Backbone as JSON, one array per atom type, in Angstrom:
{
  "sequence": "MVASMFRNVLMLAFFLLLNACAATGVRETVQNKDLPRQHELTKTPFFPQELYHCGPAALATALNAIDINVTPDQLVPEVYIPARQGSLQIEMLAASRRHGALSVKVAPRLDAVLKEVAAGNVVVVMQNLGLSWAPSWHYAVVVGYNLEQEKVWLRSGTFERFEMTLSTFQRTWARSEYWAFVALKPGSLPASDDPDAVAKAIVAFEKNSNKKDAYLSYDAAVKRWPNHLVLLMGLGNSAYALGNYSHATSAFRDATAAHPDSAAAHNNLANMLMILGDAKAAKLAAEKA",
  "N": [[149.73, 55.88, -36.6], [148.27, 58.3, -37.0], [148.52, 58.38, -39.76], [147.14, 56.06, -40.44], [144.55, 56.7, -39.59], [144.07, 58.8, -41.33], [144.03, 57.47, -43.79], [141.76, 55.91, -43.42], [139.8, 57.9, -43.31], [139.98, 58.9, -45.91], [139.17, 56.63, -47.34], [136.53, 56.39, -46.44], [135.49, 58.76, -47.44], [135.76, 58.25, -50.15], [133.94, 56.11, -50.54], [131.54, 57.38, -49.82], [131.38, 59.28, -51.86], [131.22, 57.58, -54.1], [128.8, 56.27, -53.58], [127.09, 58.48, -53.67], [127.33, 59.26, -56.36], [126.28, 56.99, -57.59], [123.68, 57.03, -56.6], [122.77, 59.39, -57.77], [122.86, 58.76, -60.53], [120.99, 56.68, -60.65], [118.66, 57.97, -59.76], [118.24, 59.9, -61.79], [117.83, 58.18, -63.93], [115.54, 56.72, -63.18], [113.72, 58.77, -63.25], [113.59, 59.34, -65.89], [111.64, 60.06, -68.55], [111.59, 59.1, -71.09], [112.14, 56.45, -71.14], [110.68, 53.2, -71.24], [108.74, 52.0, -68.49], [109.24, 49.45, -67.58], [110.86, 46.47, -68.72], [111.62, 43.3, -70.05], [113.7, 40.85, -71.41], [112.73, 38.01, -71.82], [113.16, 35.69, -73.25], [115.82, 35.36, -73.61], [118.7, 33.39, -74.02], [120.33, 31.12, -71.67], [123.37, 30.37, -70.13], [124.84, 28.63, -67.75], [127.69, 29.54, -65.94], [130.97, 28.06, -65.81], [133.71, 27.66, -63.47], [135.43, 30.68, -63.29], [134.75, 31.23, -65.89], [133.07, 33.31, -66.74], [133.2, 35.17, -68.78], [133.18, 33.72, -71.37], [130.6, 32.56, -70.98], [128.86, 34.79, -70.76], [129.3, 36.0, -73.25], [128.47, 33.99, -75.01], [125.78, 33.97, -74.36], [124.95, 36.52, -75.28], [125.5, 36.29, -78.04], [123.96, 34.07, -78.86], [121.5, 35.17, -78.41], [121.08, 36.67, -80.65], [120.81, 34.79, -82.54], [123.2, 33.53, -83.25], [124.75, 30.66, -83.13], [126.64, 29.39, -80.69], [128.69, 27.9, -78.21], [129.65, 28.32, -74.72], [131.92, 26.72, -74.21], [133.09, 26.57, -76.72], [133.93, 29.15, -76.99], [135.81, 29.54, -75.04], [138.64, 29.05, -75.75], [139.04, 31.33, -77.23], [138.6, 33.64, -75.71], [139.26, 33.27, -73.01], [141.78, 33.62, -70.6], [144.02, 31.72, -69.06], [146.12, 32.39, -67.24], [145.28, 34.75, -66.16], [142.91, 34.04, -65.16], [140.5, 34.79, -66.32], [138.78, 36.97, -68.68], [139.73, 39.36, -71.14], [138.5, 42.62, -71.97], [138.93, 43.53, -74.61], [139.27, 41.17, -76.01], [136.79, 40.02, -75.76], [135.21, 41.7, -77.36], [136.49, 41.34, -79.84], [136.16, 38.59, -80.32], [133.4, 38.44, -80.5], [132.98, 39.84, -82.9], [134.35, 38.17, -84.68], [132.62, 36.05, -84.8], [130.59, 37.03, -86.27], [129.04, 39.18, -85.35], [128.08, 42.58, -84.93], [129.71, 44.57, -82.78], [129.07, 46.96, -80.46], [130.13, 49.46, -78.31], [128.55, 50.56, -75.34], [127.31, 53.66, -74.17], [128.64, 55.17, -71.18], [126.47, 55.17, -69.16], [123.72, 54.61, -67.0], [121.08, 54.85, -67.98], [121.55, 54.5, -70.69], [122.19, 51.8, -70.93], [119.75, 50.61, -70.14], [118.11, 51.62, -72.1], [118.96, 50.23, -74.34], [118.15, 47.64, -73.64], [115.39, 48.03, -73.56], [114.99, 48.38, -76.24], [115.29, 45.88, -77.17], [117.79, 44.72, -77.11], [120.17, 42.75, -75.58], [122.61, 43.42, -73.04], [126.01, 43.19, -72.55], [127.89, 43.43, -69.67], [130.6, 44.58, -67.64], [131.53, 43.97, -64.35], [132.69, 44.81, -61.06], [132.57, 42.84, -58.48], [133.76, 42.8, -56.11], [135.98, 44.69, -54.16], [137.64, 47.87, -54.67], [140.35, 47.59, -54.1], [140.52, 44.92, -53.85], [139.61, 43.34, -56.19], [136.9, 41.61, -57.84], [136.36, 40.58, -60.71], [133.77, 40.42, -63.13], [131.68, 39.22, -65.73], [128.44, 39.88, -66.94], [125.04, 39.68, -68.19], [122.74, 42.04, -69.0], [119.29, 41.8, -68.93], [116.81, 42.76, -68.3], [114.64, 45.16, -66.59], [113.07, 47.17, -64.02], [111.74, 50.16, -63.43], [110.06, 51.27, -61.5], [110.33, 49.54, -59.35], [113.0, 49.79, -59.08], [114.87, 47.88, -59.97], [117.08, 45.54, -61.57], [117.63, 42.91, -63.92], [119.7, 40.12, -64.54], [121.5, 37.75, -66.6], [123.62, 35.89, -64.95], [126.53, 34.41, -63.78], [125.74, 31.45, -62.2], [123.11, 31.96, -62.14], [120.01, 32.29, -63.63], [118.21, 34.37, -63.62], [119.2, 36.82, -62.19], [118.72, 39.11, -59.65], [119.23, 42.54, -59.03], [119.46, 45.59, -57.2], [119.05, 48.79, -58.74], [120.88, 50.67, -57.81], [122.92, 49.12, -56.61], [123.77, 47.7, -58.85], [124.68, 49.85, -60.4], [126.87, 50.74, -58.86], [128.63, 48.5, -58.85], [129.09, 48.24, -61.54], [130.23, 50.68, -62.16], [132.79, 50.41, -61.17], [134.16, 49.15, -63.15], [134.66, 51.11, -64.86], [132.37, 51.62, -66.24], [132.01, 49.73, -68.37], [130.58, 48.3, -71.22], [128.78, 46.5, -73.77], [126.87, 45.96, -76.82], [125.86, 43.22, -78.84], [125.15, 42.84, -82.17], [123.09, 41.89, -85.0], [124.34, 41.96, -88.37], [123.42, 44.85, -90.11], [121.66, 45.68, -88.22], [121.19, 48.17, -85.67], [122.38, 49.9, -82.72], [120.37, 51.19, -79.98], [121.19, 53.65, -79.13], [122.05, 57.07, -79.93], [124.61, 57.62, -81.33], [126.6, 58.25, -83.68], [129.38, 58.26, -84.14], [130.42, 56.27, -82.43], [129.16, 54.04, -83.52], [130.21, 54.08, -86.13], [132.93, 53.62, -85.58], [132.72, 51.05, -84.54], [131.76, 49.59, -86.76], [133.86, 49.87, -88.58], [135.84, 48.38, -87.26], [134.5, 45.95, -87.26], [134.29, 45.22, -90.0], [136.79, 44.3, -90.62], [136.87, 41.69, -89.89], [134.63, 40.59, -90.95], [132.44, 39.33, -93.58], [132.08, 40.68, -96.93], [129.43, 41.36, -97.55], [128.12, 41.55, -95.06], [129.44, 43.72, -93.9], [128.67, 45.71, -95.68], [125.86, 45.73, -95.26], [125.76, 46.7, -92.64], [126.94, 49.27, -92.85], [125.13, 50.41, -94.66], [122.7, 50.45, -93.22], [123.46, 52.18, -91.16], [124.03, 54.58, -92.53], [121.52, 55.25, -93.42], [120.37, 56.1, -91.07], [122.12, 58.12, -90.23], [122.72, 60.17, -92.45], [124.68, 62.01, -93.28], [127.18, 61.45, -92.3], [130.61, 61.3, -92.54], [132.56, 59.16, -92.31], [130.88, 56.93, -92.3], [129.59, 57.19, -94.8], [131.79, 56.96, -96.54], [132.6, 54.39, -95.87], [130.34, 52.96, -96.69], [130.42, 53.43, -99.45], [132.89, 52.2, -100.11], [132.39, 49.54, -99.32], [130.26, 48.89, -100.98], [131.53, 49.08, -103.43], [133.35, 46.96, -103.13], [131.61, 44.84, -103.36], [130.98, 45.0, -105.96], [128.99, 46.71, -106.69], [128.8, 49.25, -108.35], [127.3, 51.52, -109.03], [125.92, 52.15, -106.69], [128.08, 52.61, -105.02], [129.18, 54.86, -106.25], [127.1, 56.68, -105.82], [127.17, 56.86, -103.01], [129.7, 58.02, -102.57], [129.31, 60.4, -103.93], [127.35, 61.57, -102.34], [128.91, 61.9, -100.09], [130.77, 63.83, -100.92], [129.05, 65.96, -101.28], [128.08, 66.45, -98.71], [130.44, 66.86, -97.39], [132.35, 68.87, -98.65], [135.04, 69.55, -98.46], [136.48, 67.26, -98.25], [139.07, 65.54, -99.44], [139.49, 62.84, -99.89], [136.93, 61.85, -100.38], [136.24, 63.14, -102.79], [138.26, 62.1, -104.42], [137.7, 59.33, -104.39], [135.2, 59.39, -105.59], [135.92, 60.34, -108.13], [137.43, 58.16, -109.04], [135.43, 56.18, -109.2], [133.71, 57.28, -111.12], [135.37, 57.22, -113.31], [135.62, 54.46, -113.65], [133.03, 53.92, -114.4], [133.05, 55.03, -116.85], [132.78, 57.75, -117.3], [134.66, 60.02, -118.11], [134.95, 62.81, -118.21], [133.41, 63.85, -116.05], [134.79, 62.54, -114.05], [137.28, 63.78, -114.17], [136.63, 66.37, -113.35], [135.84, 65.85, -110.71], [138.24, 64.88, -109.67], [139.81, 67.14, -109.75], [138.9, 68.55, -107.61], [139.81, 67.22, -105.49]],
  "CA": [[148.36, 56.03, -36.09], [147.65, 59.4, -37.73], [148.45, 57.98, -41.17], [146.07, 55.07, -40.56], [143.28, 57.41, -39.49], [143.9, 59.58, -42.56], [143.63, 56.52, -44.84], [140.36, 55.54, -43.17], [138.96, 59.04, -43.7], [139.96, 58.93, -47.37], [138.35, 55.5, -47.8], [135.14, 56.73, -46.17], [135.1, 59.8, -48.4], [135.63, 57.6, -51.46], [132.68, 55.36, -50.57], [130.43, 58.33, -49.83], [131.32, 59.85, -53.21], [130.74, 56.53, -55.0], [127.37, 56.08, -53.33], [126.38, 59.67, -54.15], [127.28, 59.19, -57.83], [125.35, 55.91, -57.95], [122.32, 57.5, -56.31], [122.41, 60.39, -58.78], [122.59, 58.07, -61.79], [119.73, 55.94, -60.52], [117.54, 58.93, -59.67], [118.02, 60.46, -63.12], [117.29, 57.13, -64.8], [114.16, 56.43, -62.75], [112.88, 59.91, -63.64], [113.66, 59.5, -67.35], [110.31, 59.81, -69.13], [111.73, 58.48, -72.41], [112.31, 55.01, -70.98], [109.54, 52.4, -70.74], [108.91, 51.8, -67.05], [109.82, 48.13, -67.35], [111.01, 45.63, -69.9], [112.48, 42.14, -69.8], [113.89, 39.98, -72.57], [112.59, 36.73, -71.12], [113.59, 34.57, -74.09], [117.28, 35.36, -73.72], [119.29, 32.1, -73.61], [121.1, 31.13, -70.42], [124.46, 29.41, -70.05], [125.48, 28.7, -66.43], [129.13, 29.57, -66.13], [131.88, 27.25, -65.02], [134.63, 28.47, -62.68], [136.2, 31.71, -63.98], [134.36, 31.32, -67.3], [131.93, 34.23, -66.92], [133.34, 35.81, -70.09], [132.58, 32.86, -72.39], [129.16, 32.37, -70.75], [128.16, 36.03, -71.1], [129.38, 36.22, -74.69], [127.59, 33.0, -75.65], [124.41, 34.45, -74.15], [124.69, 37.64, -76.19], [125.52, 35.84, -79.44], [122.78, 33.24, -79.11], [120.32, 36.05, -78.41], [120.88, 37.16, -82.03], [120.78, 33.59, -83.39], [124.53, 33.01, -83.59], [124.83, 29.48, -82.27], [127.98, 29.09, -80.21], [128.64, 27.54, -76.79], [130.76, 28.85, -73.92], [133.12, 25.9, -74.4], [133.72, 26.96, -77.99], [134.49, 30.49, -76.85], [136.89, 29.55, -74.04], [139.97, 29.28, -76.33], [139.11, 32.64, -77.86], [138.53, 34.78, -74.79], [139.69, 32.98, -71.64], [143.23, 33.63, -70.39], [144.22, 30.98, -67.8], [147.01, 33.08, -66.31], [144.5, 35.81, -65.53], [141.65, 33.45, -64.7], [139.42, 35.65, -66.79], [138.76, 37.4, -70.08], [139.94, 40.78, -71.36], [137.42, 43.26, -72.72], [139.25, 43.61, -76.03], [139.06, 39.84, -76.58], [135.33, 39.82, -75.83], [134.74, 42.42, -78.55], [137.06, 40.72, -81.04], [135.51, 37.28, -80.54], [132.04, 38.72, -80.96], [133.07, 40.19, -84.32], [134.75, 36.98, -85.45], [131.46, 35.18, -84.96], [129.61, 37.66, -87.16], [128.21, 40.19, -84.69], [128.56, 43.95, -84.83], [129.81, 44.85, -81.35], [129.11, 48.41, -80.25], [130.21, 49.81, -76.9], [127.42, 51.35, -74.84], [127.71, 54.86, -73.43], [128.79, 54.87, -69.75], [125.35, 55.71, -68.38], [122.72, 53.6, -66.67], [119.94, 54.95, -68.89], [121.95, 53.97, -72.0], [122.05, 50.34, -70.84], [118.33, 50.26, -70.1], [117.55, 51.98, -73.41], [119.24, 49.1, -75.23], [117.27, 46.53, -73.25], [114.04, 48.39, -74.01], [114.96, 48.23, -77.7], [115.41, 44.46, -77.51], [119.19, 44.31, -77.17], [120.8, 42.42, -74.31], [123.84, 44.21, -72.87], [127.09, 42.56, -71.79], [128.52, 44.42, -68.8], [131.67, 44.13, -66.76], [131.33, 44.46, -63.0], [133.6, 44.4, -60.0], [131.71, 42.44, -57.37], [134.55, 42.9, -54.89], [136.33, 46.05, -53.77], [138.61, 48.46, -55.59], [141.68, 47.06, -53.8], [140.42, 43.45, -53.89], [138.57, 43.2, -57.22], [136.35, 40.34, -58.29], [135.81, 40.97, -62.0], [132.7, 39.52, -63.55], [130.83, 39.6, -66.87], [127.04, 39.47, -66.85], [124.24, 40.17, -69.31], [121.52, 42.71, -68.55], [118.17, 41.35, -69.77], [115.54, 43.37, -67.92], [114.65, 46.17, -65.53], [111.79, 47.75, -63.59], [112.09, 51.45, -62.84], [109.26, 51.5, -60.3], [110.94, 48.74, -58.28], [114.44, 50.09, -59.11], [115.52, 46.58, -60.08], [117.61, 45.11, -62.86], [117.81, 41.47, -63.95], [120.85, 39.73, -65.34], [122.02, 36.39, -66.69], [124.87, 36.12, -64.21], [127.07, 33.25, -63.09], [124.87, 30.28, -62.27], [121.74, 32.44, -61.94], [119.36, 32.66, -64.88], [117.53, 35.68, -63.46], [119.79, 37.41, -60.98], [118.12, 40.43, -59.39], [120.03, 43.53, -58.3], [118.9, 46.94, -57.19], [119.73, 49.65, -59.69], [122.01, 51.33, -57.15], [124.01, 48.14, -56.49], [124.29, 47.47, -60.2], [125.43, 51.04, -60.8], [128.16, 50.78, -58.14], [129.52, 47.43, -59.31], [129.42, 48.53, -62.94], [131.11, 51.86, -62.16], [134.16, 49.99, -60.87], [134.8, 48.74, -64.42], [134.59, 52.34, -65.68], [131.11, 51.54, -67.01], [132.27, 49.03, -69.63], [129.44, 47.5, -71.68], [128.58, 46.51, -75.22], [125.79, 45.16, -77.4], [126.2, 42.44, -80.04], [124.02, 43.02, -83.08], [123.15, 41.29, -86.33], [124.68, 42.92, -89.42], [122.23, 45.56, -90.59], [120.96, 46.21, -87.05], [121.9, 49.27, -85.02], [122.03, 50.07, -81.31], [119.34, 52.2, -79.72], [121.82, 54.93, -78.85], [122.24, 57.99, -81.05], [126.03, 57.98, -81.32], [127.13, 57.78, -84.97], [130.83, 58.02, -84.09], [130.63, 54.96, -81.83], [128.73, 53.04, -84.5], [131.19, 54.07, -87.21], [134.13, 52.95, -85.07], [132.41, 49.63, -84.41], [131.66, 48.96, -88.09], [135.22, 49.81, -89.14], [136.48, 47.22, -86.65], [133.75, 44.76, -87.66], [134.52, 44.81, -91.38], [138.09, 43.63, -90.72], [136.65, 40.26, -89.64], [133.36, 40.15, -91.51], [132.41, 39.22, -95.04], [131.78, 41.96, -97.6], [128.01, 41.66, -97.5], [127.76, 41.98, -93.71], [129.95, 45.08, -93.73], [127.79, 46.58, -96.48], [124.57, 45.84, -94.57], [125.92, 47.56, -91.47], [127.13, 50.65, -93.31], [123.9, 50.87, -95.3], [121.75, 50.77, -92.15], [123.94, 53.35, -90.42], [123.88, 55.77, -93.36], [120.1, 55.6, -93.45], [120.06, 56.85, -89.85], [122.97, 59.31, -90.19], [123.05, 60.27, -93.88], [125.76, 62.95, -93.59], [128.39, 61.09, -91.55], [131.64, 61.05, -93.55], [133.13, 57.81, -92.2], [129.86, 55.96, -92.71], [129.4, 57.3, -96.24], [132.96, 56.39, -97.19], [132.53, 52.95, -95.66], [129.29, 52.43, -97.56], [130.94, 53.44, -100.81], [133.93, 51.19, -100.26], [131.81, 48.2, -99.23], [129.48, 48.68, -102.2], [132.53, 48.82, -104.48], [133.88, 45.61, -102.92], [130.59, 43.9, -103.82], [130.76, 45.21, -107.39], [127.83, 47.58, -106.89], [129.47, 50.51, -108.66], [126.37, 52.65, -109.03], [125.67, 52.51, -105.29], [129.33, 53.19, -104.51], [129.27, 56.22, -106.79], [126.1, 57.48, -105.12], [127.65, 57.11, -101.65], [130.8, 58.99, -102.63], [128.73, 61.67, -104.34], [126.73, 62.12, -101.13], [130.0, 62.3, -99.2], [131.32, 65.11, -101.4], [128.04, 67.0, -101.06], [128.02, 66.75, -97.28], [131.78, 67.23, -96.92], [133.03, 69.33, -99.86], [136.48, 69.7, -98.25], [137.09, 65.93, -98.11], [139.81, 65.13, -100.64], [139.29, 61.4, -100.09], [135.61, 61.63, -100.98], [136.32, 63.56, -104.2], [139.13, 61.16, -105.12], [136.97, 58.08, -104.59], [134.16, 59.65, -106.58], [136.59, 60.4, -109.43], [137.78, 56.78, -109.44], [134.21, 55.47, -109.59], [133.23, 57.84, -112.38], [136.24, 56.7, -114.36], [135.23, 53.07, -113.87], [131.74, 53.94, -115.11], [133.27, 55.55, -118.2], [132.5, 59.19, -117.42], [135.97, 60.63, -117.91], [134.83, 64.25, -117.99], [132.98, 64.06, -114.67], [135.88, 62.06, -113.21], [138.31, 64.83, -114.16], [136.13, 67.46, -112.51], [135.89, 65.4, -109.31], [139.64, 64.77, -109.28], [140.34, 68.49, -109.56], [138.45, 69.04, -106.31], [140.42, 66.38, -104.44]],
  "C": [[147.62, 57.12, -36.87], [147.47, 59.03, -39.2], [147.31, 56.99, -41.39], [144.7, 55.74, -40.5], [143.0, 58.2, -40.77], [143.45, 58.68, -43.71], [142.17, 56.14, -44.67], [139.4, 56.66, -43.58], [138.85, 59.11, -45.22], [139.07, 57.82, -47.93], [136.87, 55.81, -47.59], [134.64, 57.78, -47.17], [134.88, 59.21, -49.79], [134.29, 56.87, -51.57], [131.47, 56.29, -50.58], [130.26, 58.96, -51.21], [130.76, 58.84, -54.19], [129.25, 56.31, -54.83], [126.55, 57.27, -53.83], [126.24, 59.65, -55.66], [126.28, 58.13, -58.28], [123.92, 56.37, -57.74], [121.85, 58.5, -57.35], [122.05, 59.74, -60.1], [121.28, 57.32, -61.76], [118.55, 56.89, -60.51], [117.22, 59.52, -61.04], [117.39, 59.44, -64.06], [115.84, 56.83, -64.46], [113.22, 57.55, -63.2], [112.85, 60.15, -65.15], [112.34, 59.1, -67.99], [110.39, 59.13, -70.5], [111.89, 56.96, -72.34], [111.0, 54.34, -70.62], [109.78, 52.07, -69.28], [109.47, 50.43, -66.73], [109.91, 47.37, -68.66], [111.94, 44.47, -69.53], [112.51, 41.25, -71.03], [113.92, 38.54, -72.05], [113.08, 35.54, -71.93], [115.1, 34.51, -74.29], [117.84, 34.03, -73.24], [120.09, 32.25, -72.31], [122.14, 30.02, -70.46], [125.12, 29.55, -68.68], [127.0, 28.64, -66.6], [129.85, 28.53, -65.29], [132.87, 28.19, -64.34], [135.47, 29.38, -63.57], [135.78, 31.93, -65.44], [133.15, 32.24, -67.52], [131.99, 34.92, -68.27], [132.73, 34.97, -71.2], [131.07, 32.68, -72.22], [128.37, 33.61, -71.14], [128.16, 36.26, -72.61], [128.49, 35.24, -75.45], [126.12, 33.42, -75.51], [124.05, 35.54, -75.15], [124.62, 37.2, -77.64], [124.31, 34.97, -79.76], [121.5, 34.05, -79.12], [120.05, 36.62, -79.79], [121.07, 36.0, -83.02], [122.14, 33.2, -83.95], [124.81, 31.87, -82.62], [126.28, 29.15, -81.93], [127.87, 28.81, -78.71], [129.78, 28.2, -76.03], [132.04, 28.05, -74.11], [133.84, 26.25, -75.69], [134.42, 28.31, -77.88], [135.67, 30.55, -75.89], [138.26, 29.78, -74.67], [140.14, 30.67, -76.92], [139.22, 33.79, -76.86], [139.11, 34.52, -73.4], [141.21, 32.9, -71.56], [143.51, 32.96, -69.05], [145.08, 31.73, -66.78], [146.29, 34.19, -65.55], [143.22, 35.3, -64.88], [140.46, 34.33, -65.08], [139.59, 36.03, -68.24], [138.94, 38.91, -70.16], [138.81, 41.36, -72.21], [137.69, 43.25, -74.22], [139.03, 42.26, -76.72], [137.57, 39.52, -76.68], [134.77, 40.49, -77.09], [135.22, 41.74, -79.82], [136.39, 39.39, -81.34], [134.09, 37.46, -81.04], [132.04, 39.03, -82.46], [133.44, 38.98, -85.18], [133.57, 36.06, -85.71], [130.32, 35.86, -85.71], [128.7, 38.69, -86.54], [128.88, 41.55, -84.74], [128.54, 44.32, -83.35], [130.02, 46.34, -81.13], [129.15, 48.69, -78.75], [129.07, 50.75, -76.53], [127.95, 52.53, -74.04], [127.72, 54.56, -71.93], [127.72, 55.52, -68.88], [124.32, 54.6, -68.16], [121.54, 53.65, -67.64], [120.28, 54.41, -70.27], [121.83, 52.45, -72.03], [120.58, 49.95, -70.92], [117.64, 50.59, -71.42], [117.79, 50.85, -74.41], [118.33, 47.92, -74.93], [115.85, 46.8, -73.73], [113.88, 48.23, -75.51], [115.12, 46.78, -78.15], [116.82, 43.93, -77.58], [119.71, 43.98, -75.77], [122.15, 43.14, -74.25], [124.83, 43.43, -72.01], [127.77, 43.65, -70.97], [129.64, 43.77, -68.01], [131.46, 44.78, -65.4], [132.52, 44.07, -62.13], [132.74, 44.12, -58.78], [132.46, 42.46, -56.05], [134.75, 44.35, -54.49], [137.4, 46.58, -54.7], [140.01, 47.89, -55.36], [141.69, 45.52, -53.74], [139.33, 43.1, -54.9], [138.15, 41.75, -57.46], [135.61, 40.63, -59.59], [134.83, 39.93, -62.51], [131.96, 40.09, -64.76], [129.42, 39.05, -66.64], [126.29, 40.08, -68.02], [122.94, 40.76, -68.76], [120.38, 42.34, -69.5], [116.84, 42.01, -69.4], [115.69, 44.38, -66.8], [113.22, 46.57, -65.19], [112.11, 49.04, -62.84], [111.3, 51.74, -61.57], [109.87, 50.76, -59.11], [112.43, 49.05, -58.12], [115.25, 48.8, -59.07], [116.07, 46.37, -61.49], [117.82, 43.6, -62.78], [118.9, 41.09, -64.94], [120.94, 38.21, -65.47], [123.42, 36.5, -66.09], [125.31, 34.87, -63.48], [126.2, 32.03, -63.3], [123.4, 30.66, -62.1], [121.14, 32.9, -63.26], [118.67, 34.02, -64.8], [117.99, 36.31, -62.15], [119.27, 38.83, -60.82], [119.08, 41.3, -58.59], [119.23, 44.83, -58.24], [119.68, 47.78, -58.2], [120.96, 50.3, -59.07], [123.19, 50.38, -56.99], [124.62, 47.85, -57.85], [125.15, 48.64, -60.64], [126.8, 51.07, -60.15], [129.11, 49.73, -58.68], [129.96, 47.64, -60.75], [130.4, 49.7, -63.02], [132.56, 51.46, -61.93], [134.89, 49.46, -62.1], [134.88, 49.92, -65.38], [133.44, 52.24, -66.68], [131.31, 50.86, -68.37], [131.08, 48.14, -69.98], [129.37, 47.54, -73.19], [127.36, 45.69, -75.61], [126.33, 44.44, -78.62], [124.97, 42.42, -80.94], [124.21, 42.25, -84.38], [123.6, 42.35, -87.33], [123.42, 43.55, -90.01], [121.37, 46.1, -89.46], [121.82, 47.27, -86.39], [121.51, 49.35, -83.55], [120.97, 51.15, -81.14], [119.93, 53.58, -79.53], [122.01, 55.77, -80.11], [123.67, 58.51, -81.03], [126.68, 57.47, -82.6], [128.63, 57.51, -84.95], [131.14, 56.65, -83.49], [130.25, 53.85, -82.79], [129.73, 52.94, -85.64], [132.46, 53.34, -86.79], [133.91, 51.45, -84.98], [132.36, 48.94, -85.77], [133.02, 48.86, -88.75], [135.97, 48.61, -88.57], [135.82, 45.92, -87.11], [134.12, 44.29, -89.06], [135.88, 44.14, -91.57], [137.95, 42.13, -90.55], [135.41, 39.72, -90.33], [133.48, 39.93, -93.01], [131.92, 40.54, -95.64], [130.31, 42.35, -97.45], [127.6, 42.18, -96.13], [128.25, 43.4, -93.43], [129.05, 46.07, -94.46], [126.45, 46.79, -95.77], [124.66, 46.79, -93.38], [126.1, 49.02, -91.86], [125.83, 51.21, -93.89], [122.86, 51.28, -94.25], [122.16, 52.04, -91.41], [123.77, 54.63, -91.22], [122.42, 56.2, -93.45], [119.7, 56.37, -92.19], [120.85, 58.16, -89.79], [123.51, 59.58, -91.59], [124.21, 61.2, -94.22], [127.08, 62.63, -92.9], [129.47, 60.62, -92.53], [132.19, 59.62, -93.49], [132.14, 56.76, -92.67], [129.62, 56.01, -94.22], [130.57, 56.69, -97.01], [132.97, 54.87, -97.05], [131.48, 52.3, -96.54], [129.77, 52.37, -99.0], [131.97, 52.35, -101.05], [133.36, 49.77, -100.21], [130.95, 47.88, -100.44], [130.41, 48.37, -103.37], [133.07, 47.4, -104.37], [132.9, 44.54, -103.4], [130.31, 44.04, -105.32], [129.56, 46.07, -107.71], [128.34, 49.0, -107.14], [128.53, 51.71, -108.63], [126.08, 53.11, -107.6], [126.91, 53.14, -104.67], [129.47, 54.63, -104.97], [128.3, 57.15, -106.07], [126.56, 57.83, -103.71], [128.76, 58.15, -101.65], [130.3, 60.37, -103.07], [128.07, 62.36, -103.14], [127.79, 62.63, -100.15], [130.6, 63.64, -99.62], [130.34, 66.25, -101.18], [127.99, 67.43, -99.6], [129.35, 67.26, -96.74], [132.62, 67.68, -98.12], [134.54, 69.5, -99.7], [137.2, 68.36, -98.12], [137.75, 65.51, -99.42], [139.57, 63.65, -100.94], [137.96, 61.12, -100.77], [135.63, 62.0, -102.46], [137.17, 62.57, -105.01], [138.42, 59.84, -105.4], [135.86, 58.24, -105.62], [134.76, 59.69, -107.99], [136.93, 59.0, -109.93], [136.54, 56.02, -109.91], [133.67, 55.98, -110.92], [134.07, 57.37, -113.56], [135.89, 55.25, -114.68], [133.93, 53.0, -114.67], [131.85, 54.57, -116.5], [132.96, 57.01, -118.4], [133.78, 59.96, -117.12], [135.89, 62.12, -117.59], [134.44, 64.56, -116.55], [134.07, 63.61, -113.69], [136.97, 63.11, -113.08], [137.89, 65.98, -113.26], [136.2, 67.1, -111.03], [137.33, 65.35, -108.81], [140.25, 66.14, -109.01], [139.95, 69.08, -108.21], [139.11, 68.28, -105.15], [141.61, 67.09, -103.79]]
}
């Protein structure tokens, strides 16, 4: 009896804490002056999901939104696991990359999701529409919001424009530990200012992409974050892979200037200078490696 009452008290405390966190996140987002008050991507495609196929439907929505033509049925073998009656997050990201999209995880904040939507990027989110001890996992795509009304709109299940309050969305999304990502065309970048997340995404993307798409992504990222070592090294390597030796040399030179202690940057610069026939400069660069 006492144990049961104690469990009930703990459960009540958990729900009060969850609601308080959701309310705080919504209040901060609604008061965010940097966000447009409302925005909706009305032309986003819609694929009504079949039973348990919310993953393929959500991913098809995100990919078609950037003109990658693929159907949920085509994605089922790639992301749907019958034994689990669902799709794993890692498979959603991997399948997106295989189809030519740069997939970048979104920061675990409500304002970060809405910032992407305001920038024209639909956001795939994972929600738990059930309870923590009886989960009902679901993928949906955020396509719009209105801060004055505190509403968000999603392509979700069989609903083309499913409306949720921001607080309900925040709670159901929180149960997935705020998992979300955007799928972008090569050469496009997310709205967020997180170069490490972008660098990690491009490194994963280039394993499945062609050389040109990897180059386009690195080039765009370096233009926004010109001193980021991973991005500069990636740009140099992708330019080299395309045979653009002068651009590769320039990228590695920039890397050594921004990161003079990077042995890898000096070594790559030395290799490029040797290829270009400048043995003296190559020797000097190698000595700094």
